CSV table of C-alpha atoms and ligand atoms in Angstrom, one decimal:
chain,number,residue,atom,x,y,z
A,1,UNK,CA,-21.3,-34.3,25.6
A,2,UNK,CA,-19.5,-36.5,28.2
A,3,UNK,CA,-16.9,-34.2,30.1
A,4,UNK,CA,-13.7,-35.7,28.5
A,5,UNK,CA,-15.2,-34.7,25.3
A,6,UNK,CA,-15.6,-30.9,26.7
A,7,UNK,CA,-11.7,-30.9,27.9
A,8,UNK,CA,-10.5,-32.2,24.5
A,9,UNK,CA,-12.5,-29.2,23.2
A,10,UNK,CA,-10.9,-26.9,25.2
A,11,UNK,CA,-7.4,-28.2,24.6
A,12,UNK,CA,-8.0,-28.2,21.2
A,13,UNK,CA,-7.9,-24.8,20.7
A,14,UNK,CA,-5.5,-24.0,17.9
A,15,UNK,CA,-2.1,-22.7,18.2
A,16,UNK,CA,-3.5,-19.7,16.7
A,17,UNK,CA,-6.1,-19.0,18.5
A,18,UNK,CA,-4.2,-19.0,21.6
A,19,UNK,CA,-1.7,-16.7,21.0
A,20,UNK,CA,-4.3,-14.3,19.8
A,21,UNK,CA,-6.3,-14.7,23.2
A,22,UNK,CA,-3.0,-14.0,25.0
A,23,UNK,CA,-1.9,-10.7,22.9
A,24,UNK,CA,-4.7,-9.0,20.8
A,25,UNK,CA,-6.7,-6.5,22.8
A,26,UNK,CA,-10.5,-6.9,22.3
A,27,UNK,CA,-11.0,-4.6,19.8
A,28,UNK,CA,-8.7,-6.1,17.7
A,29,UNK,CA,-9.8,-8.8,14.8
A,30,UNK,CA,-9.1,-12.4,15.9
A,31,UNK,CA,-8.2,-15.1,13.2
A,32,UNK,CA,-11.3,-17.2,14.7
A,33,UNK,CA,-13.8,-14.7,14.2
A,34,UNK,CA,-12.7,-14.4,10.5
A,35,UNK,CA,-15.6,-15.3,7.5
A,36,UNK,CA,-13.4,-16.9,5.8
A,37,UNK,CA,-12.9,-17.5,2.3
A,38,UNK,CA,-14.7,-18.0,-0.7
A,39,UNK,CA,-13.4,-21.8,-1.0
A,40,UNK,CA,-13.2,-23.3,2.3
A,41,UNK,CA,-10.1,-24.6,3.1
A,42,UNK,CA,-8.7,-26.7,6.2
A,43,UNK,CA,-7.1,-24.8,8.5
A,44,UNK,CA,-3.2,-24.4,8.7
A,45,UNK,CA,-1.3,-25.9,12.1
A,46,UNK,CA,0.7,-23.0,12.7
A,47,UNK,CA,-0.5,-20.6,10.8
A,48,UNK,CA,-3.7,-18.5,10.8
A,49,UNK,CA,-5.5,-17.2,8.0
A,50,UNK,CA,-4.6,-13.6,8.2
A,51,UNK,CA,-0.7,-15.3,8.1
A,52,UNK,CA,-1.6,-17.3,5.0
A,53,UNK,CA,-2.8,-14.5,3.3
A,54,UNK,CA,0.5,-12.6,3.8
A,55,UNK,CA,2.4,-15.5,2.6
A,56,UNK,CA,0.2,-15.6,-0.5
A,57,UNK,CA,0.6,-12.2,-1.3
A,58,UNK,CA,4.2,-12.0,-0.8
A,59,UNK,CA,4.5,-15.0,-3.1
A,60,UNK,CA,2.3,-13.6,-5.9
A,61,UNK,CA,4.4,-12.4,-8.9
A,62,UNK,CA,2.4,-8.9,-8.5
A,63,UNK,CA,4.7,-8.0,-5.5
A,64,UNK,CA,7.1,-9.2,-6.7
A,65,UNK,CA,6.8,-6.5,-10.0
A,66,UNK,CA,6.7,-4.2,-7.1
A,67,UNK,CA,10.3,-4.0,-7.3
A,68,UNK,CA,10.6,-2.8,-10.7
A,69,UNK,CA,7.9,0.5,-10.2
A,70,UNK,CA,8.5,3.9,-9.6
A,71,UNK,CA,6.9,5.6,-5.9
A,72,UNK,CA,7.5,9.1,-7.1
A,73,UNK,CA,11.0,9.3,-8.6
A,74,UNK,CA,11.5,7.2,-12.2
A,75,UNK,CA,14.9,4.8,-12.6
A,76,UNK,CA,16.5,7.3,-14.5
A,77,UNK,CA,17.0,9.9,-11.2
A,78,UNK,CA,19.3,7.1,-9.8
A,79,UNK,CA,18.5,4.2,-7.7
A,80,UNK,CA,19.1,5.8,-4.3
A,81,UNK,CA,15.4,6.5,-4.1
A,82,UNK,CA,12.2,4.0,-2.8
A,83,UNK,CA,10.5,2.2,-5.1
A,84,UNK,CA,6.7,1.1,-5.0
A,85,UNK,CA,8.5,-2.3,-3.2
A,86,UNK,CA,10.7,-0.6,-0.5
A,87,UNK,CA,7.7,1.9,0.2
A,88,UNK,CA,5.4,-1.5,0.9
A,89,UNK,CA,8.0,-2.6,3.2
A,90,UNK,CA,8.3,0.4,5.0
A,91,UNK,CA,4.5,0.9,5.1
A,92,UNK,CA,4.1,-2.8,6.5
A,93,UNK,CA,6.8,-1.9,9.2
A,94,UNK,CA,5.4,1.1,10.4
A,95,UNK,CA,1.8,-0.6,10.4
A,96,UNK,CA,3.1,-3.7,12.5
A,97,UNK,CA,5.6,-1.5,15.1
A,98,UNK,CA,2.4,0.9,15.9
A,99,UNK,CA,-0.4,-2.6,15.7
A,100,UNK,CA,1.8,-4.3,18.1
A,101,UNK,CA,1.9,-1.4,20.9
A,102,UNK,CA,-2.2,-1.6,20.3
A,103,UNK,CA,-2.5,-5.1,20.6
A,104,UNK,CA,-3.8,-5.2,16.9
A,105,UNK,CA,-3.7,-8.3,14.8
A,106,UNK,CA,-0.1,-7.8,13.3
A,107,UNK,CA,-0.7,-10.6,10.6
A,108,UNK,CA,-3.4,-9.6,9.2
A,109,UNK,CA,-1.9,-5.4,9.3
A,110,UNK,CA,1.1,-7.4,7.6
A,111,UNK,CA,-0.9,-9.1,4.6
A,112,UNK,CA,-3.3,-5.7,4.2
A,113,UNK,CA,0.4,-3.8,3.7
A,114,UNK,CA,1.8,-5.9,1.6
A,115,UNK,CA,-1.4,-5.8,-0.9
A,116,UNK,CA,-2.2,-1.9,-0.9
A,117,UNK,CA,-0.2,-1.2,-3.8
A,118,UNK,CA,0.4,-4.4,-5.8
A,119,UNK,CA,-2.8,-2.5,-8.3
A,120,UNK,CA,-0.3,0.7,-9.3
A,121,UNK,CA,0.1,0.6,-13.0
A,122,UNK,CA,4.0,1.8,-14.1
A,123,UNK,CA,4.4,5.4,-13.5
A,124,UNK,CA,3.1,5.3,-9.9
A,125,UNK,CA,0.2,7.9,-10.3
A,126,UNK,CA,0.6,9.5,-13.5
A,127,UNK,CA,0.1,5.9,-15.1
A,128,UNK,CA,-3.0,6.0,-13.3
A,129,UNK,CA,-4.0,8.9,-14.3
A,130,UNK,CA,-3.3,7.8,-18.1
A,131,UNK,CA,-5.1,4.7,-17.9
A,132,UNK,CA,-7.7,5.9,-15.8
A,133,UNK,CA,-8.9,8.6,-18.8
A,134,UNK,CA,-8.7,6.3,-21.8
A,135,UNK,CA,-10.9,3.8,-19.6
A,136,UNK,CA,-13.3,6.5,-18.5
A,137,UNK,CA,-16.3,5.1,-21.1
A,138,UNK,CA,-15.6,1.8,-20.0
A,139,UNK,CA,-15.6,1.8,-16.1
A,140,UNK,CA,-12.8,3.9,-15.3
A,141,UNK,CA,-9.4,2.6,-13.7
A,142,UNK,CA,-8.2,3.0,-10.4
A,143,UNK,CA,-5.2,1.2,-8.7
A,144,UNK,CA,-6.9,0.0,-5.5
A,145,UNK,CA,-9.6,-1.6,-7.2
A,146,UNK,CA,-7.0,-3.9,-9.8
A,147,UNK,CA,-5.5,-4.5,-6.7
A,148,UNK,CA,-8.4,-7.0,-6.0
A,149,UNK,CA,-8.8,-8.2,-9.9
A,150,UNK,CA,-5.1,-9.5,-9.3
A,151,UNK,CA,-5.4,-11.1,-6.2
A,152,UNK,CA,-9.1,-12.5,-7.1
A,153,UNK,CA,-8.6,-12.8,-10.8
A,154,UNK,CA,-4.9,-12.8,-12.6
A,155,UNK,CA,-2.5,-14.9,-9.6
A,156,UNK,CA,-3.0,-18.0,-10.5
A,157,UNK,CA,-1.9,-20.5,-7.1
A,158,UNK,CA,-4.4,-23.4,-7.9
A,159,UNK,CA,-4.8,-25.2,-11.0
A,160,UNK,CA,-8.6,-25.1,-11.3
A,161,UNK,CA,-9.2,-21.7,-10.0
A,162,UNK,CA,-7.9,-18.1,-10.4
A,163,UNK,CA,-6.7,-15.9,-7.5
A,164,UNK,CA,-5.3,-16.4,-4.2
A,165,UNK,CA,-8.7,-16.9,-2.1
A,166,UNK,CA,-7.5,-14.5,0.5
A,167,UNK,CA,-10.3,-14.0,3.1
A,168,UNK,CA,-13.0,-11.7,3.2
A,169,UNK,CA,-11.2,-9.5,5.9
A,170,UNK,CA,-8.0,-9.2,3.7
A,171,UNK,CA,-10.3,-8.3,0.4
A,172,UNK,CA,-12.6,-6.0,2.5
A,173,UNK,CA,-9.7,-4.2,3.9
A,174,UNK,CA,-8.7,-3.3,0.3
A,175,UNK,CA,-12.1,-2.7,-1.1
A,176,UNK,CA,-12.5,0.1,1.9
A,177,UNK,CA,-9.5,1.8,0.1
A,178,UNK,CA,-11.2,1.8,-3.2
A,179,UNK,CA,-14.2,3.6,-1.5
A,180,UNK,CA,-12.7,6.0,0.2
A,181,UNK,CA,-15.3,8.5,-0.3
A,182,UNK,CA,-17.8,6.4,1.1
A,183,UNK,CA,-17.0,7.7,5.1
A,184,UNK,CA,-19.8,5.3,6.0
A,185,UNK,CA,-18.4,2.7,5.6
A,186,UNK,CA,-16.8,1.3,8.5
A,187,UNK,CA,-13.3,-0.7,8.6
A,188,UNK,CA,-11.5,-2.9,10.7
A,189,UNK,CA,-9.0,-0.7,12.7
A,190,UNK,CA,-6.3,-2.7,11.1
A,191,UNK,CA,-7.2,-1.5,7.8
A,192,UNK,CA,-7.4,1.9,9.1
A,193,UNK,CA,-3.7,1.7,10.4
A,194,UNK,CA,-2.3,0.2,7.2
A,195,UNK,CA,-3.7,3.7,5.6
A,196,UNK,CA,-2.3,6.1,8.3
A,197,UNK,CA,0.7,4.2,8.4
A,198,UNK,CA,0.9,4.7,4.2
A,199,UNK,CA,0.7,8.1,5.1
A,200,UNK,CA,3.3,8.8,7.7
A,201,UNK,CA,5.9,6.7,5.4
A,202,UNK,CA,5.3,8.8,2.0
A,203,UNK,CA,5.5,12.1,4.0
A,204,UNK,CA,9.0,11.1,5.3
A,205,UNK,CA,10.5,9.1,2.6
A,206,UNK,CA,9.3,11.3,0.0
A,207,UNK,CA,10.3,14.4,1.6
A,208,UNK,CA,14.4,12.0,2.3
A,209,UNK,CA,14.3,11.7,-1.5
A,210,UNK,CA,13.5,14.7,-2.5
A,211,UNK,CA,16.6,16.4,-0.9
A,212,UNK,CA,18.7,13.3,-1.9
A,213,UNK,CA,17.9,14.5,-5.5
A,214,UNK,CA,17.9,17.8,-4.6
A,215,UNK,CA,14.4,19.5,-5.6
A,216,UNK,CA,14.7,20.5,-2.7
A,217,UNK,CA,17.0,22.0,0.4
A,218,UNK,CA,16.7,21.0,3.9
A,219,UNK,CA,16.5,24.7,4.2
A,220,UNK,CA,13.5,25.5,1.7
A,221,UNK,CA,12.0,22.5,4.1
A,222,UNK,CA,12.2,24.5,7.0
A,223,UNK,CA,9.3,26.7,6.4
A,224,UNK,CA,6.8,23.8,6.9
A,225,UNK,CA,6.8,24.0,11.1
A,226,UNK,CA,6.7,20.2,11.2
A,227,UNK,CA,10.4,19.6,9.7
A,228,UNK,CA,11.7,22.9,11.5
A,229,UNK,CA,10.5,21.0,14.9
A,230,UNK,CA,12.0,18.0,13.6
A,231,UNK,CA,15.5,20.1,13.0
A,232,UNK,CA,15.4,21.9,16.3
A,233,UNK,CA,15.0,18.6,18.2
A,234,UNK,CA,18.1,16.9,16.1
A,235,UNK,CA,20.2,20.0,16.7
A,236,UNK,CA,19.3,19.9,20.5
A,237,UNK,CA,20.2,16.2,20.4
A,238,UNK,CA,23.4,16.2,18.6
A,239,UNK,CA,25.1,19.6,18.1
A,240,UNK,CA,28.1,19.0,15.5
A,241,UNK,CA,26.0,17.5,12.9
A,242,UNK,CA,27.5,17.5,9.4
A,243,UNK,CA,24.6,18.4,6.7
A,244,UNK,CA,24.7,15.0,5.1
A,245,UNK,CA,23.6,13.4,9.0
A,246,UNK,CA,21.6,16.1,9.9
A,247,UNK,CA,19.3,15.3,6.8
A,248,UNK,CA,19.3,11.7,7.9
A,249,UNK,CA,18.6,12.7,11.3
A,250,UNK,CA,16.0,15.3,10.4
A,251,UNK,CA,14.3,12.1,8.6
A,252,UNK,CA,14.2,9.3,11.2
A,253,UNK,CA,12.7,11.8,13.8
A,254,UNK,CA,9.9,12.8,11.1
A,255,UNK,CA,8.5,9.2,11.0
A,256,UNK,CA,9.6,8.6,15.3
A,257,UNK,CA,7.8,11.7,15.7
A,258,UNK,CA,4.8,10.5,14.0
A,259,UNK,CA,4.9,7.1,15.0
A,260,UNK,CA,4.9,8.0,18.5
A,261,UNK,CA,2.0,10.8,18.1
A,262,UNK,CA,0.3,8.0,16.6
A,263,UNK,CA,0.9,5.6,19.1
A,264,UNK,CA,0.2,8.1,22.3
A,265,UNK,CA,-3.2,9.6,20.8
A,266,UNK,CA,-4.5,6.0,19.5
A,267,UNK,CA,-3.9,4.5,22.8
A,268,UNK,CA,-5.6,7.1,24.9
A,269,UNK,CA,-8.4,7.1,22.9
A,270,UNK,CA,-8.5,3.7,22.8
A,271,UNK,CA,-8.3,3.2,26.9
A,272,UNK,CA,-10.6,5.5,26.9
A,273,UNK,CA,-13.2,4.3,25.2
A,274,UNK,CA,-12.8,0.1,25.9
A,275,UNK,CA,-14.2,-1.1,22.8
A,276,UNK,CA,-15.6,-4.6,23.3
A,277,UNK,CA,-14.9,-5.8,19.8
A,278,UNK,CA,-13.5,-5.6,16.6
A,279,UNK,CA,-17.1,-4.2,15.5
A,280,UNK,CA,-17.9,-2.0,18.1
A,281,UNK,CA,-14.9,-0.1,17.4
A,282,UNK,CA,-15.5,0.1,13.5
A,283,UNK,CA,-19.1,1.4,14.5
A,284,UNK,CA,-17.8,4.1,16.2
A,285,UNK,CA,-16.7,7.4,15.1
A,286,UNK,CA,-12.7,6.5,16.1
A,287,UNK,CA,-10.3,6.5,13.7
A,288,UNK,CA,-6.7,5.6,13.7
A,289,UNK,CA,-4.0,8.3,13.0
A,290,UNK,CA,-2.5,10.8,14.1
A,291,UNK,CA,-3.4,13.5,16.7
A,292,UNK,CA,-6.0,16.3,15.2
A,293,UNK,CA,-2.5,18.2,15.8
A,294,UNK,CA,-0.5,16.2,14.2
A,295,UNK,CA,-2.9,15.8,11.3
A,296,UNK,CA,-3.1,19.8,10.7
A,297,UNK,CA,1.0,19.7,10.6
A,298,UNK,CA,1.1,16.8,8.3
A,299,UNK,CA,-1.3,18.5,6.1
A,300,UNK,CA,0.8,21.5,5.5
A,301,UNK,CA,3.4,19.1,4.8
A,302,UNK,CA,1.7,17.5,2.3
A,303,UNK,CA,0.7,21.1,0.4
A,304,UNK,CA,4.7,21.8,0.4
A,305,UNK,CA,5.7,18.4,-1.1
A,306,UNK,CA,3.1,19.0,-3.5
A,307,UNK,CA,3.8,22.3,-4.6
A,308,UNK,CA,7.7,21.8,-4.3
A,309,UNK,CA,7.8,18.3,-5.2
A,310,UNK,CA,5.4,16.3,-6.9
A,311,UNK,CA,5.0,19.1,-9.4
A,312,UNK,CA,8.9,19.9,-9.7
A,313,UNK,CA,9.6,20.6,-13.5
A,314,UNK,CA,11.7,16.9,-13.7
A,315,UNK,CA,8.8,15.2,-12.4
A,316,UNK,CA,6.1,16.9,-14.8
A,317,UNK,CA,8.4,16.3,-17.8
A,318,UNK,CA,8.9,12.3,-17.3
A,319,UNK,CA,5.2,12.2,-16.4
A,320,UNK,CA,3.6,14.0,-19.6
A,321,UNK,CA,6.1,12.0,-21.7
A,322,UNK,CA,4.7,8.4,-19.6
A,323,UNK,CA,1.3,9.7,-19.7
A,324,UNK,CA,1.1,9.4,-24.2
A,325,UNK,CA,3.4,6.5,-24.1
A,326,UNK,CA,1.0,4.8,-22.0
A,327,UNK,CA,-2.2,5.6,-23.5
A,328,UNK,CA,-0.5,5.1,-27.2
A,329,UNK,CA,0.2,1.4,-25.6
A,330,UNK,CA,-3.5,1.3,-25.2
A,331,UNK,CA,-4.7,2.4,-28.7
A,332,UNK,CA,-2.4,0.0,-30.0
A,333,UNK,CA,-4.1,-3.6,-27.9
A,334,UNK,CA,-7.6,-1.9,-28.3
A,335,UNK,CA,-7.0,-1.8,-31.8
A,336,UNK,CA,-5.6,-4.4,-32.3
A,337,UNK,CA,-6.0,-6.9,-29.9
A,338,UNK,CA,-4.3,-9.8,-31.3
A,339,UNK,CA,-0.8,-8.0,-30.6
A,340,UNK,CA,-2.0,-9.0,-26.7
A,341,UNK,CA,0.3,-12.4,-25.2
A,342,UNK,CA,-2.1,-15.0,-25.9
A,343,UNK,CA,-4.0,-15.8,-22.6
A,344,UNK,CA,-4.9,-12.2,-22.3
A,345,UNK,CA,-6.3,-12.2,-25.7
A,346,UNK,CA,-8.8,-14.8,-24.4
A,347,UNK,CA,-9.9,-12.7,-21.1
A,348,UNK,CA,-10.4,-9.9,-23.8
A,349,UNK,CA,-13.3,-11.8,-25.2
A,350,UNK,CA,-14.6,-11.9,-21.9
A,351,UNK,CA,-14.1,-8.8,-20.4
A,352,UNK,CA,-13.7,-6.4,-23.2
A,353,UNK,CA,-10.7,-5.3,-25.0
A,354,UNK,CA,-10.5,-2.2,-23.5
A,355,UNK,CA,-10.4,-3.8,-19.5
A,356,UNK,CA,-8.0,-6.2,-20.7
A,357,UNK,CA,-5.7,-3.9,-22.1
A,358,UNK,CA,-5.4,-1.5,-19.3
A,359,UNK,CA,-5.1,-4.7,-16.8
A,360,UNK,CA,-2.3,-5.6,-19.1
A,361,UNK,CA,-0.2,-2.2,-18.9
A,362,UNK,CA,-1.0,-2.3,-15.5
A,363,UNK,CA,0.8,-5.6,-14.9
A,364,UNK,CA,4.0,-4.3,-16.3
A,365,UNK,CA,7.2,-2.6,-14.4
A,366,UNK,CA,8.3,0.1,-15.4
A,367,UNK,CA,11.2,-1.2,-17.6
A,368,UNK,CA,9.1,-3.8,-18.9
A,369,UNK,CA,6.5,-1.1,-20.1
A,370,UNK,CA,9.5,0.8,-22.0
A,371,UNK,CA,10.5,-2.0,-23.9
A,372,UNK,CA,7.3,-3.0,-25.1
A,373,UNK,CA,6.1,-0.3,-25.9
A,374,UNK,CA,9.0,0.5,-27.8
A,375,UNK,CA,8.8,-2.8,-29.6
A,376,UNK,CA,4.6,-1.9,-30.0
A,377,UNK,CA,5.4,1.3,-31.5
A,378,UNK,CA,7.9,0.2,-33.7
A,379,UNK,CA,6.0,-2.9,-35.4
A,380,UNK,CA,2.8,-0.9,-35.8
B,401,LIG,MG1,1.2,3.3,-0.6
C-alpha cells in the first residue's frame, strides 16, 4: 500500500466515526464497532447507524400509536396526565442527559428509548396482562418481546421486505429487556441506562399524576423518606411556596435528585474501574443506576405507589372492565378470523390465529381498541 493510499485511509474516516473518537469514553459502544444489520446497507454520510435507527423508529407508525395509549391513568381521568408517548420522551431525555455526562453513545441511548415501549398493548399493563393469559397455550405475550415482532416483522419501510432492519445492537438492547430474568446475560451499558432511566421517570411522573388526580396527597406522600427529603430541600430552597408549586417543585427535585445520584455514583464507579471497552464493561459485574442508597429509597417508593396508586379503586375498576373487553376481542378474531382486516388474515395462516390476533389488539390505541371492539361486539 503506497503511503498516499494510507493517508487517504486515514482521512477517510467518516464523519461519524470521528466525532465518536472525540466524545465517547472507551467503554462506551462506537457506531464502527457495530455488527450491523441483517441486510447490509451502505453507510449514511452524516449519519451513523445507531442515528438511523432512531430515525426509523421515530418514523414507524408504532410510535407514533404511542400517543393514543394509556402509561397508568386511562383518557377518561383527563388529559393532564403522561401517556405511553410523553413517558418515551421523558425516558429518552433522562437516558441522553445522564449518557452524555458518561460519555455514552447518545444515539444509540436515543433509538433504544424510543423503542422500549412501542410493544405495550392498550391498557398499559393490564392489556398485557389480558392478552398475556388468553395466549398462555400458545406462547404467552409479553410487551417487550412484540416490541421486536414490530420493528422486525409488522413496519413495513421497504417494499420487498418487512421491518426496519435496525442493527443487532438496537434489537439486542430490547431482547435484554425481554429476558430480564436471565442476570447473565450481559448488556451494553447503554441499554442498561435506557432501563434505569425508565425507572427514575415512572417513579416521578407517576407519583406528579397521581396527586394531579388526586389518589393521593402530597402529604400521604410524605411517609415514603424519599419525597419528605425532596420537600424538606424545596422548603429550604423557596420558603413561601403555594401548594400547587410546591408539588411541582417537590417533582422536578425527585427526578434532579435521582439524575444526579445517578450521575455521581456511575461516574465514580466508572473512573474507578477504567473499563477498556464496551465489552469489558458488560462482562463485569457493574451496573448502571442508582446508588445502592438510592436504590433502597426508590424501592420503598415504588411499594407506596403500588399500594396507594396502581391498585387505587379507579384504577382496578377501568382495568377489570379493559381486561374482558380485551380478551372478548380475542375470542371474537380466534373464532372467527375472517372478521380480521385482510392482510392480517393472511399472517394468521402463517403464524396461527391466536398470535395474530393478540398482535392485532396489541397494535391498537386505546380509542381505536374501544371502537372496535364496540363495533366487534355489536356485529357478532
Ligand atoms: Mg417505559
Amino acid at each position: 500500500m503506497s503511503s498516499s493510499t494510507l493517508s487517504a485511509t486515514a482521512m477517510s474516516e467518516s464523519f461519524v466515526d470521528q466525532r465518536e473518537r472525540w466524545l465517547l469514553a472507551p467503554y462506551a459502544m462506537f457506531s464502527r464497532d457495530s455488527a450491523g444489520r441483517r441486510r447490509p446497507e451502505p453507510s449514511h454520510a452524516y449519519r451513523g447507524p445507531f442515528q438511523r435507527d432512531r430515525d426509523r423508529i421515530l418514523h414507524s407508525s408504532a410510535y407514533r400509536r404511542l400517543s393514543g395509549k394509556m402509561q397508568v391513568f386511562t383518557g377518561e381521568m383527563g388529559d393532564y396526565h403522561r401517556t405511553r408517548l410523553t413517558h418515551t420522551q421523558e425516558v429518552a431525555t433522562i437516558a441522553r442527559t445522564i449518557g452524555r455526562v458518561l460519555r455514552l453513545n447518545e444515539d444509540l441511548i436515543e433509538a433504544l428509548a424510543l423503542m422500549h415501549d412501542i410493544g405495550h398493548p392498550p391498557y398499559g399493563h393490564c392489556g398485557e396482562d389480558a392478552l398475556a393469559e388468553v395466549m398462555e397455550p400458545f406462547g404467552g405475550f409479553s410487551h417487550n418481546r412484540f416490541a421486536l415482532t414490530i420493528v422486525e416483522e409488522m413496519e413495513y419501510r421497504y417494499h420487498r421486505q418487512p421491518g426496519l432492519n435496525l442493527t443487532a445492537e438496537v434489537l439486542a438492547g430490547q431482547a435484554d429487556r425481554t429476558d430480564k430474568s436471565n442476570a447473565a446475560r450481559p448488556s451494553l451499558l447503554e441499554v442498561q441506562l435506557v432501563d434505569a432511566a425508565d425507572s427514575t421517570a415512572y417513579d416521578a411522573h407517576d407519583t406528579d399524576d397521581a396527586i394531579k388526580l388526586g389518589l393521593v396527597t402530597l402529604e400521604q406522600l410524605q411517609q415514603v423518606p424519599l419525597i419528605a427529603r425532596c420537600v424538606e430541600s424545596v422548603r429550604e430552597s423557596y420558603a413561601d411556596l403555594s401548594e400547587r408549586f410546591l408539588n411541582k417543585a417537590v417533582v422536578h427535585h425527585l427526578v434532579n435528585l435521582q439524575v444526579t445520584d445517578m450521575i455521581e455514583y456511575c461516574a465514580r464507579e466508572l473512573e474507578q474501574r477504567q473499563f477498556a471497552s464496551a465489552d469489558a464493561a458488560m462482562q463485569s459485574d457493574f451496573r448502571i443506576g442508582p446508588s445502592p442508597e438510592l436504590a433502597e429509597q426508590k424501592r420503598e417508593l415504588e411499594r407506596f405507589l403500588f399500594q396507594n396508586v396502581y391498585r387505587h379503586p379507579r384504577l382496578i375498576s377501568v382495568r377489570q372492565l379493559a381486561h374482558e373487553k380485551i380478551q372478548t376481542l380475542w375470542r371474537i378474531y380466534v373464532e372467527d378470523p375472517s372478521r380480521l382486516p385482510k392482510k392480517y388474515q393472511l399472517r394468521a395462516e402463517r403464524i396461527g390465529v391466536q398470535q395474530m390476533a393478540a398482535h392485532y389488539i396489541a397494535g391498537m390505541t386505546d380509542r381505536f381498541f374501544e371502537d372496535t371492539h364496540r363495533l366487534m361486539v355489536q356485529s357478532r
